[in-house]
Amino acid sequence: MNKKVTIEKKVLSENDRLAAEIRQKLSKRKILTLNLVSSPGSGKTSLLEKTLITLKDKLKMVLIAGDVQTENDADRLKKAGGKIVRPIVTGGACHLDAKMVGNVLNGLNIDDVDVLFIENVGNLVCPSSYDLGEDKKVVLISTTEGDDKPLKYPSMFRRSSVMVINKIDLLGLSDFDPEKVKANALQINGNLKIFELSCRSGVGLDVWCNWLVEAATAKK
């Protein structure tokens, strides 16, 4: 058991070293970097699609789309207007790590980029431990999930800066209580910034996009 813990610490230590290098590289170029995390199906790709469509003339965006086996999400983002989209297929790994992200960034010209989105693998456990050099983790939860998710996966919500509650157009079709999920999340992390929106109906997307523009501008 002690040997296993030691190995894990070495892996995370090396990841943190690489993440620090990525963060320095991105900060030097004043790029806002967001690491999107969630359970599968919460709507990370849908949110990025809508963001691309809305802000294509206001921000230059680069997207890294992580997936276990396919490039489906990356293909969707390209169709939505993403000009610089790079897939990472983990081949079974349940998270992205800094080495994967660094390898992608090394092949890109990012000198005039405003925002880098990293769409992580759908998982609320492993991605919480891996720093990717981001400014903020953005955790998504949808109204088709349980409103106790923050209590079940506290590490992810504790390490996130933003929470997006998606699919609010479906409220009332289940027992999901948005006030309860917000209370549970703020119990874990009282500094969370919270957005409520629907990628399908468009409600709340303007607030999200306005915040992105302001956050990206603040980095300059």
PDB file of C-alpha atoms in Angstrom:
ATOM      1  CA  MET A   1       0.000   0.000   0.000  1.00  0.00           C
ATOM      2  CA  ASN A   2       2.781   2.463   0.848  1.00  0.00           C
ATOM      3  CA  LYS A   3       4.499   1.790  -2.471  1.00  0.00           C
ATOM      4  CA  LYS A   4       1.263   2.450  -4.367  1.00  0.00           C
ATOM      5  CA  VAL A   5       0.782   5.786  -2.611  1.00  0.00           C
ATOM      6  CA  THR A   6       4.385   6.768  -3.379  1.00  0.00           C
ATOM      7  CA  ILE A   7       3.926   6.030  -7.080  1.00  0.00           C
ATOM      8  CA  GLU A   8       0.723   8.071  -7.171  1.00  0.00           C
ATOM      9  CA  LYS A   9       2.467  11.018  -5.529  1.00  0.00           C
ATOM     10  CA  LYS A  10       5.269  10.863  -8.095  1.00  0.00           C
ATOM     11  CA  VAL A  11       2.773  10.845 -10.964  1.00  0.00           C
ATOM     12  CA  LEU A  12       0.869  13.841  -9.587  1.00  0.00           C
ATOM     13  CA  SER A  13       4.099  15.692  -8.788  1.00  0.00           C
ATOM     14  CA  GLU A  14       5.278  15.354 -12.381  1.00  0.00           C
ATOM     15  CA  ASN A  15       1.854  16.391 -13.638  1.00  0.00           C
ATOM     16  CA  ASP A  16       1.913  19.493 -11.439  1.00  0.00           C
ATOM     17  CA  ARG A  17       5.356  20.408 -12.772  1.00  0.00           C
ATOM     18  CA  LEU A  18       4.153  20.191 -16.371  1.00  0.00           C
ATOM     19  CA  ALA A  19       0.944  22.052 -15.512  1.00  0.00           C
ATOM     20  CA  ALA A  20       2.980  24.905 -14.042  1.00  0.00           C
ATOM     21  CA  GLU A  21       4.935  25.151 -17.303  1.00  0.00           C
ATOM     22  CA  ILE A  22       1.680  25.237 -19.291  1.00  0.00           C
ATOM     23  CA  ARG A  23       0.218  27.896 -17.006  1.00  0.00           C
ATOM     24  CA  GLN A  24       3.304  30.069 -17.400  1.00  0.00           C
ATOM     25  CA  LYS A  25       3.163  29.695 -21.180  1.00  0.00           C
ATOM     26  CA  LEU A  26      -0.521  30.624 -21.340  1.00  0.00           C
ATOM     27  CA  SER A  27      -0.266  33.436 -18.799  1.00  0.00           C
ATOM     28  CA  LYS A  28       2.581  34.994 -20.778  1.00  0.00           C
ATOM     29  CA  ARG A  29       0.213  35.166 -23.755  1.00  0.00           C
ATOM     30  CA  LYS A  30      -2.667  36.397 -21.548  1.00  0.00           C
ATOM     31  CA  ILE A  31      -4.939  33.520 -22.546  1.00  0.00           C
ATOM     32  CA  LEU A  32      -7.960  32.698 -20.394  1.00  0.00           C
ATOM     33  CA  THR A  33      -7.892  28.918 -19.923  1.00  0.00           C
ATOM     34  CA  LEU A  34     -10.917  26.944 -18.742  1.00  0.00           C
ATOM     35  CA  ASN A  35     -11.008  23.234 -17.923  1.00  0.00           C
ATOM     36  CA  LEU A  36     -14.584  21.955 -18.388  1.00  0.00           C
ATOM     37  CA  VAL A  37     -15.463  18.933 -16.243  1.00  0.00           C
ATOM     38  CA  SER A  38     -18.673  16.980 -15.636  1.00  0.00           C
ATOM     39  CA  SER A  39     -20.355  13.614 -15.674  1.00  0.00           C
ATOM     40  CA  PRO A  40     -20.989  12.163 -19.148  1.00  0.00           C
ATOM     41  CA  GLY A  41     -23.954  13.820 -20.837  1.00  0.00           C
ATOM     42  CA  SER A  42     -24.136  17.004 -18.757  1.00  0.00           C
ATOM     43  CA  GLY A  43     -23.643  19.147 -21.848  1.00  0.00           C
ATOM     44  CA  LYS A  44     -20.002  20.247 -22.058  1.00  0.00           C
ATOM     45  CA  THR A  45     -19.871  19.892 -25.833  1.00  0.00           C
ATOM     46  CA  SER A  46     -23.280  21.518 -26.289  1.00  0.00           C
ATOM     47  CA  LEU A  47     -22.194  24.498 -24.192  1.00  0.00           C
ATOM     48  CA  LEU A  48     -19.031  24.880 -26.243  1.00  0.00           C
ATOM     49  CA  GLU A  49     -20.994  24.654 -29.491  1.00  0.00           C
ATOM     50  CA  LYS A  50     -23.304  27.478 -28.394  1.00  0.00           C
ATOM     51  CA  THR A  51     -20.353  29.498 -27.140  1.00  0.00           C
ATOM     52  CA  LEU A  52     -18.569  29.182 -30.480  1.00  0.00           C
ATOM     53  CA  ILE A  53     -21.627  30.267 -32.407  1.00  0.00           C
ATOM     54  CA  THR A  54     -22.293  33.253 -30.139  1.00  0.00           C
ATOM     55  CA  LEU A  55     -18.752  34.558 -29.670  1.00  0.00           C
ATOM     56  CA  LYS A  56     -17.059  33.677 -32.969  1.00  0.00           C
ATOM     57  CA  ASP A  57     -16.724  37.370 -33.890  1.00  0.00           C
ATOM     58  CA  LYS A  58     -15.690  38.533 -30.418  1.00  0.00           C
ATOM     59  CA  LEU A  59     -13.097  36.045 -29.199  1.00  0.00           C
ATOM     60  CA  LYS A  60     -10.445  33.871 -30.803  1.00  0.00           C
ATOM     61  CA  MET A  61     -10.958  30.468 -29.217  1.00  0.00           C
ATOM     62  CA  VAL A  62      -8.913  27.272 -29.216  1.00  0.00           C
ATOM     63  CA  LEU A  63     -10.533  24.032 -28.105  1.00  0.00           C
ATOM     64  CA  ILE A  64      -9.059  20.756 -26.893  1.00  0.00           C
ATOM     65  CA  ALA A  65     -11.655  17.985 -26.780  1.00  0.00           C
ATOM     66  CA  GLY A  66     -10.862  14.961 -24.630  1.00  0.00           C
ATOM     67  CA  ASP A  67     -12.615  11.636 -25.109  1.00  0.00           C
ATOM     68  CA  VAL A  68     -11.978   8.024 -24.170  1.00  0.00           C
ATOM     69  CA  GLN A  69     -12.383   6.433 -27.601  1.00  0.00           C
ATOM     70  CA  THR A  70     -13.716   8.782 -30.305  1.00  0.00           C
ATOM     71  CA  GLU A  71     -13.241  12.217 -31.860  1.00  0.00           C
ATOM     72  CA  ASN A  72     -16.995  12.805 -31.999  1.00  0.00           C
ATOM     73  CA  ASP A  73     -16.926  15.850 -29.718  1.00  0.00           C
ATOM     74  CA  ALA A  74     -14.075  17.449 -31.662  1.00  0.00           C
ATOM     75  CA  ASP A  75     -15.997  16.887 -34.905  1.00  0.00           C
ATOM     76  CA  ARG A  76     -19.076  18.569 -33.425  1.00  0.00           C
ATOM     77  CA  LEU A  77     -17.034  21.582 -32.361  1.00  0.00           C
ATOM     78  CA  LYS A  78     -15.522  21.941 -35.822  1.00  0.00           C
ATOM     79  CA  LYS A  79     -19.004  21.881 -37.363  1.00  0.00           C
ATOM     80  CA  ALA A  80     -20.088  24.582 -34.900  1.00  0.00           C
ATOM     81  CA  GLY A  81     -17.404  26.882 -36.250  1.00  0.00           C
ATOM     82  CA  GLY A  82     -14.355  26.000 -34.202  1.00  0.00           C
ATOM     83  CA  LYS A  83     -11.343  27.056 -36.264  1.00  0.00           C
ATOM     84  CA  ILE A  84      -8.722  25.491 -34.012  1.00  0.00           C
ATOM     85  CA  VAL A  85      -9.992  22.245 -32.477  1.00  0.00           C
ATOM     86  CA  ARG A  86      -7.703  19.437 -31.387  1.00  0.00           C
ATOM     87  CA  PRO A  87      -8.909  16.055 -30.104  1.00  0.00           C
ATOM     88  CA  ILE A  88      -7.227  13.986 -27.422  1.00  0.00           C
ATOM     89  CA  VAL A  89      -8.290  10.333 -27.413  1.00  0.00           C
ATOM     90  CA  THR A  90      -7.106   8.822 -24.143  1.00  0.00           C
ATOM     91  CA  GLY A  91      -7.551   5.197 -25.196  1.00  0.00           C
ATOM     92  CA  GLY A  92      -9.307   4.327 -21.958  1.00  0.00           C
ATOM     93  CA  ALA A  93      -7.843   6.774 -19.449  1.00  0.00           C
ATOM     94  CA  CYS A  94     -10.568   8.489 -17.417  1.00  0.00           C
ATOM     95  CA  HIS A  95      -9.003  11.969 -17.461  1.00  0.00           C
ATOM     96  CA  LEU A  96      -6.714  14.308 -19.332  1.00  0.00           C
ATOM     97  CA  ASP A  97      -3.334  15.120 -17.862  1.00  0.00           C
ATOM     98  CA  ALA A  98      -0.875  17.961 -18.318  1.00  0.00           C
ATOM     99  CA  LYS A  99       1.419  15.953 -20.588  1.00  0.00           C
ATOM    100  CA  MET A 100      -1.436  15.315 -23.049  1.00  0.00           C
ATOM    101  CA  VAL A 101      -2.418  18.983 -23.081  1.00  0.00           C
ATOM    102  CA  GLY A 102       1.184  20.157 -23.359  1.00  0.00           C
ATOM    103  CA  ASN A 103       1.816  17.930 -26.359  1.00  0.00           C
ATOM    104  CA  VAL A 104      -1.159  19.484 -28.160  1.00  0.00           C
ATOM    105  CA  LEU A 105      -0.161  23.042 -27.294  1.00  0.00           C
ATOM    106  CA  ASN A 106       3.386  22.482 -28.531  1.00  0.00           C
ATOM    107  CA  GLY A 107       1.994  22.030 -32.034  1.00  0.00           C
ATOM    108  CA  LEU A 108      -0.131  25.192 -32.039  1.00  0.00           C
ATOM    109  CA  ASN A 109       0.471  28.878 -32.646  1.00  0.00           C
ATOM    110  CA  ILE A 110      -1.426  30.480 -29.758  1.00  0.00           C
ATOM    111  CA  ASP A 111       0.117  33.946 -29.770  1.00  0.00           C
ATOM    112  CA  ASP A 112      -3.132  35.798 -30.545  1.00  0.00           C
ATOM    113  CA  VAL A 113      -5.624  33.500 -28.773  1.00  0.00           C
ATOM    114  CA  ASP A 114      -8.125  34.891 -26.260  1.00  0.00           C
ATOM    115  CA  VAL A 115      -9.578  31.724 -24.710  1.00  0.00           C
ATOM    116  CA  LEU A 116      -8.473  28.105 -24.483  1.00  0.00           C
ATOM    117  CA  PHE A 117     -11.205  25.618 -23.621  1.00  0.00           C
ATOM    118  CA  ILE A 118     -10.196  22.153 -22.453  1.00  0.00           C
ATOM    119  CA  GLU A 119     -13.104  19.721 -22.555  1.00  0.00           C
ATOM    120  CA  ASN A 120     -12.138  16.976 -20.125  1.00  0.00           C
ATOM    121  CA  VAL A 121     -13.292  13.368 -20.163  1.00  0.00           C
ATOM    122  CA  GLY A 122     -16.762  12.884 -18.657  1.00  0.00           C
ATOM    123  CA  ASN A 123     -15.902  11.949 -15.066  1.00  0.00           C
ATOM    124  CA  LEU A 124     -16.275  13.717 -11.715  1.00  0.00           C
ATOM    125  CA  VAL A 125     -13.545  11.764  -9.917  1.00  0.00           C
ATOM    126  CA  CYS A 126     -10.133  11.508 -11.616  1.00  0.00           C
ATOM    127  CA  PRO A 127     -10.066  14.912 -13.398  1.00  0.00           C
ATOM    128  CA  SER A 128     -10.309  16.681 -10.037  1.00  0.00           C
ATOM    129  CA  SER A 129      -6.760  15.603  -9.165  1.00  0.00           C
ATOM    130  CA  TYR A 130      -5.064  16.644 -12.405  1.00  0.00           C
ATOM    131  CA  ASP A 131      -4.073  20.253 -12.918  1.00  0.00           C
ATOM    132  CA  LEU A 132      -3.942  21.059 -16.646  1.00  0.00           C
ATOM    133  CA  GLY A 133      -2.534  24.557 -16.301  1.00  0.00           C
ATOM    134  CA  GLU A 134      -5.978  26.151 -16.388  1.00  0.00           C
ATOM    135  CA  ASP A 135      -7.093  29.399 -14.796  1.00  0.00           C
ATOM    136  CA  LYS A 136     -10.370  27.876 -13.675  1.00  0.00           C
ATOM    137  CA  LYS A 137     -12.171  24.565 -13.571  1.00  0.00           C
ATOM    138  CA  VAL A 138     -15.773  24.864 -14.762  1.00  0.00           C
ATOM    139  CA  VAL A 139     -17.960  22.038 -13.464  1.00  0.00           C
ATOM    140  CA  LEU A 140     -21.235  21.314 -15.251  1.00  0.00           C
ATOM    141  CA  ILE A 141     -24.237  19.578 -13.757  1.00  0.00           C
ATOM    142  CA  SER A 142     -27.545  19.041 -15.538  1.00  0.00           C
ATOM    143  CA  THR A 143     -31.105  18.857 -14.250  1.00  0.00           C
ATOM    144  CA  THR A 144     -31.252  15.223 -15.382  1.00  0.00           C
ATOM    145  CA  GLU A 145     -28.779  14.315 -12.630  1.00  0.00           C
ATOM    146  CA  GLY A 146     -29.088  14.209  -8.862  1.00  0.00           C
ATOM    147  CA  ASP A 147     -28.986  17.471  -6.952  1.00  0.00           C
ATOM    148  CA  ASP A 148     -26.705  15.763  -4.426  1.00  0.00           C
ATOM    149  CA  LYS A 149     -23.812  15.517  -6.915  1.00  0.00           C
ATOM    150  CA  PRO A 150     -21.730  18.144  -5.068  1.00  0.00           C
ATOM    151  CA  LEU A 151     -21.956  16.110  -1.867  1.00  0.00           C
ATOM    152  CA  LYS A 152     -21.034  12.877  -3.661  1.00  0.00           C
ATOM    153  CA  TYR A 153     -18.064  14.404  -5.500  1.00  0.00           C
ATOM    154  CA  PRO A 154     -16.868  17.185  -3.168  1.00  0.00           C
ATOM    155  CA  SER A 155     -13.302  17.283  -4.463  1.00  0.00           C
ATOM    156  CA  MET A 156     -14.415  18.351  -7.938  1.00  0.00           C
ATOM    157  CA  PHE A 157     -16.700  21.097  -6.657  1.00  0.00           C
ATOM    158  CA  ARG A 158     -14.121  22.251  -4.120  1.00  0.00           C
ATOM    159  CA  ARG A 159     -11.494  22.656  -6.835  1.00  0.00           C
ATOM    160  CA  SER A 160     -13.779  24.356  -9.342  1.00  0.00           C
ATOM    161  CA  SER A 161     -14.303  28.091  -9.644  1.00  0.00           C
ATOM    162  CA  VAL A 162     -17.498  28.008 -11.703  1.00  0.00           C
ATOM    163  CA  MET A 163     -20.579  25.769 -11.715  1.00  0.00           C
ATOM    164  CA  VAL A 164     -22.964  25.648 -14.662  1.00  0.00           C
ATOM    165  CA  ILE A 165     -26.415  24.158 -14.149  1.00  0.00           C
ATOM    166  CA  ASN A 166     -27.491  23.042 -17.629  1.00  0.00           C
ATOM    167  CA  LYS A 167     -30.805  21.829 -19.099  1.00  0.00           C
ATOM    168  CA  ILE A 168     -32.979  24.125 -17.015  1.00  0.00           C
ATOM    169  CA  ASP A 169     -35.617  23.777 -19.744  1.00  0.00           C
ATOM    170  CA  LEU A 170     -36.237  20.294 -18.309  1.00  0.00           C
ATOM    171  CA  LEU A 171     -36.951  21.473 -14.772  1.00  0.00           C
ATOM    172  CA  GLY A 172     -40.098  19.858 -13.414  1.00  0.00           C
ATOM    173  CA  LEU A 173     -39.643  16.615 -15.317  1.00  0.00           C
ATOM    174  CA  SER A 174     -37.685  15.126 -12.420  1.00  0.00           C
ATOM    175  CA  ASP A 175     -37.178  15.768  -8.707  1.00  0.00           C
ATOM    176  CA  PHE A 176     -34.038  17.854  -9.364  1.00  0.00           C
ATOM    177  CA  ASP A 177     -34.102  20.961  -7.160  1.00  0.00           C
ATOM    178  CA  PRO A 178     -31.852  23.797  -8.429  1.00  0.00           C
ATOM    179  CA  GLU A 179     -31.920  25.558  -5.072  1.00  0.00           C
ATOM    180  CA  LYS A 180     -30.819  22.377  -3.327  1.00  0.00           C
ATOM    181  CA  VAL A 181     -27.949  21.747  -5.746  1.00  0.00           C
ATOM    182  CA  LYS A 182     -26.764  25.326  -5.331  1.00  0.00           C
ATOM    183  CA  ALA A 183     -26.924  25.022  -1.532  1.00  0.00           C
ATOM    184  CA  ASN A 184     -25.043  21.714  -1.644  1.00  0.00           C
ATOM    185  CA  ALA A 185     -22.363  23.145  -3.932  1.00  0.00           C
ATOM    186  CA  LEU A 186     -21.898  26.310  -1.875  1.00  0.00           C
ATOM    187  CA  GLN A 187     -21.620  24.176   1.249  1.00  0.00           C
ATOM    188  CA  ILE A 188     -18.562  22.595  -0.366  1.00  0.00           C
ATOM    189  CA  ASN A 189     -17.209  25.765  -1.974  1.00  0.00           C
ATOM    190  CA  GLY A 190     -18.677  29.082  -0.955  1.00  0.00           C
ATOM    191  CA  ASN A 191     -16.792  30.945  -3.701  1.00  0.00           C
ATOM    192  CA  LEU A 192     -18.396  29.170  -6.665  1.00  0.00           C
ATOM    193  CA  LYS A 193     -19.770  31.404  -9.397  1.00  0.00           C
ATOM    194  CA  ILE A 194     -23.001  29.800 -10.626  1.00  0.00           C
ATOM    195  CA  PHE A 195     -24.735  29.997 -13.994  1.00  0.00           C
ATOM    196  CA  GLU A 196     -28.135  28.520 -14.814  1.00  0.00           C
ATOM    197  CA  LEU A 197     -28.835  27.961 -18.506  1.00  0.00           C
ATOM    198  CA  SER A 198     -30.221  25.766 -21.264  1.00  0.00           C
ATOM    199  CA  CYS A 199     -28.154  24.985 -24.325  1.00  0.00           C
ATOM    200  CA  ARG A 200     -31.302  23.845 -26.107  1.00  0.00           C
ATOM    201  CA  SER A 201     -33.574  26.835 -25.456  1.00  0.00           C
ATOM    202  CA  GLY A 202     -30.801  29.411 -25.116  1.00  0.00           C
ATOM    203  CA  VAL A 203     -32.000  30.747 -21.765  1.00  0.00           C
ATOM    204  CA  GLY A 204     -29.088  32.059 -19.713  1.00  0.00           C
ATOM    205  CA  LEU A 205     -26.494  31.663 -22.465  1.00  0.00           C
ATOM    206  CA  ASP A 206     -26.125  35.432 -22.816  1.00  0.00           C
ATOM    207  CA  VAL A 207     -25.071  35.717 -19.177  1.00  0.00           C
ATOM    208  CA  TRP A 208     -22.489  32.961 -19.630  1.00  0.00           C
ATOM    209  CA  CYS A 209     -21.096  34.501 -22.823  1.00  0.00           C
ATOM    210  CA  ASN A 210     -20.941  37.999 -21.338  1.00  0.00           C
ATOM    211  CA  TRP A 211     -18.979  36.626 -18.411  1.00  0.00           C
ATOM    212  CA  LEU A 212     -16.543  34.891 -20.787  1.00  0.00           C
ATOM    213  CA  VAL A 213     -15.882  38.098 -22.689  1.00  0.00           C
ATOM    214  CA  GLU A 214     -15.324  40.006 -19.454  1.00  0.00           C
ATOM    215  CA  ALA A 215     -13.026  37.305 -18.048  1.00  0.00           C
ATOM    216  CA  ALA A 216     -11.003  37.120 -21.260  1.00  0.00           C
ATOM    217  CA  THR A 217     -10.706  40.911 -21.396  1.00  0.00           C
ATOM    218  CA  ALA A 218      -9.553  41.008 -17.782  1.00  0.00           C
ATOM    219  CA  LYS A 219      -6.595  38.781 -18.712  1.00  0.00           C
ATOM    220  CA  LYS A 220      -5.272  41.300 -21.253  1.00  0.00           C
TER     221      LYS A 220
END
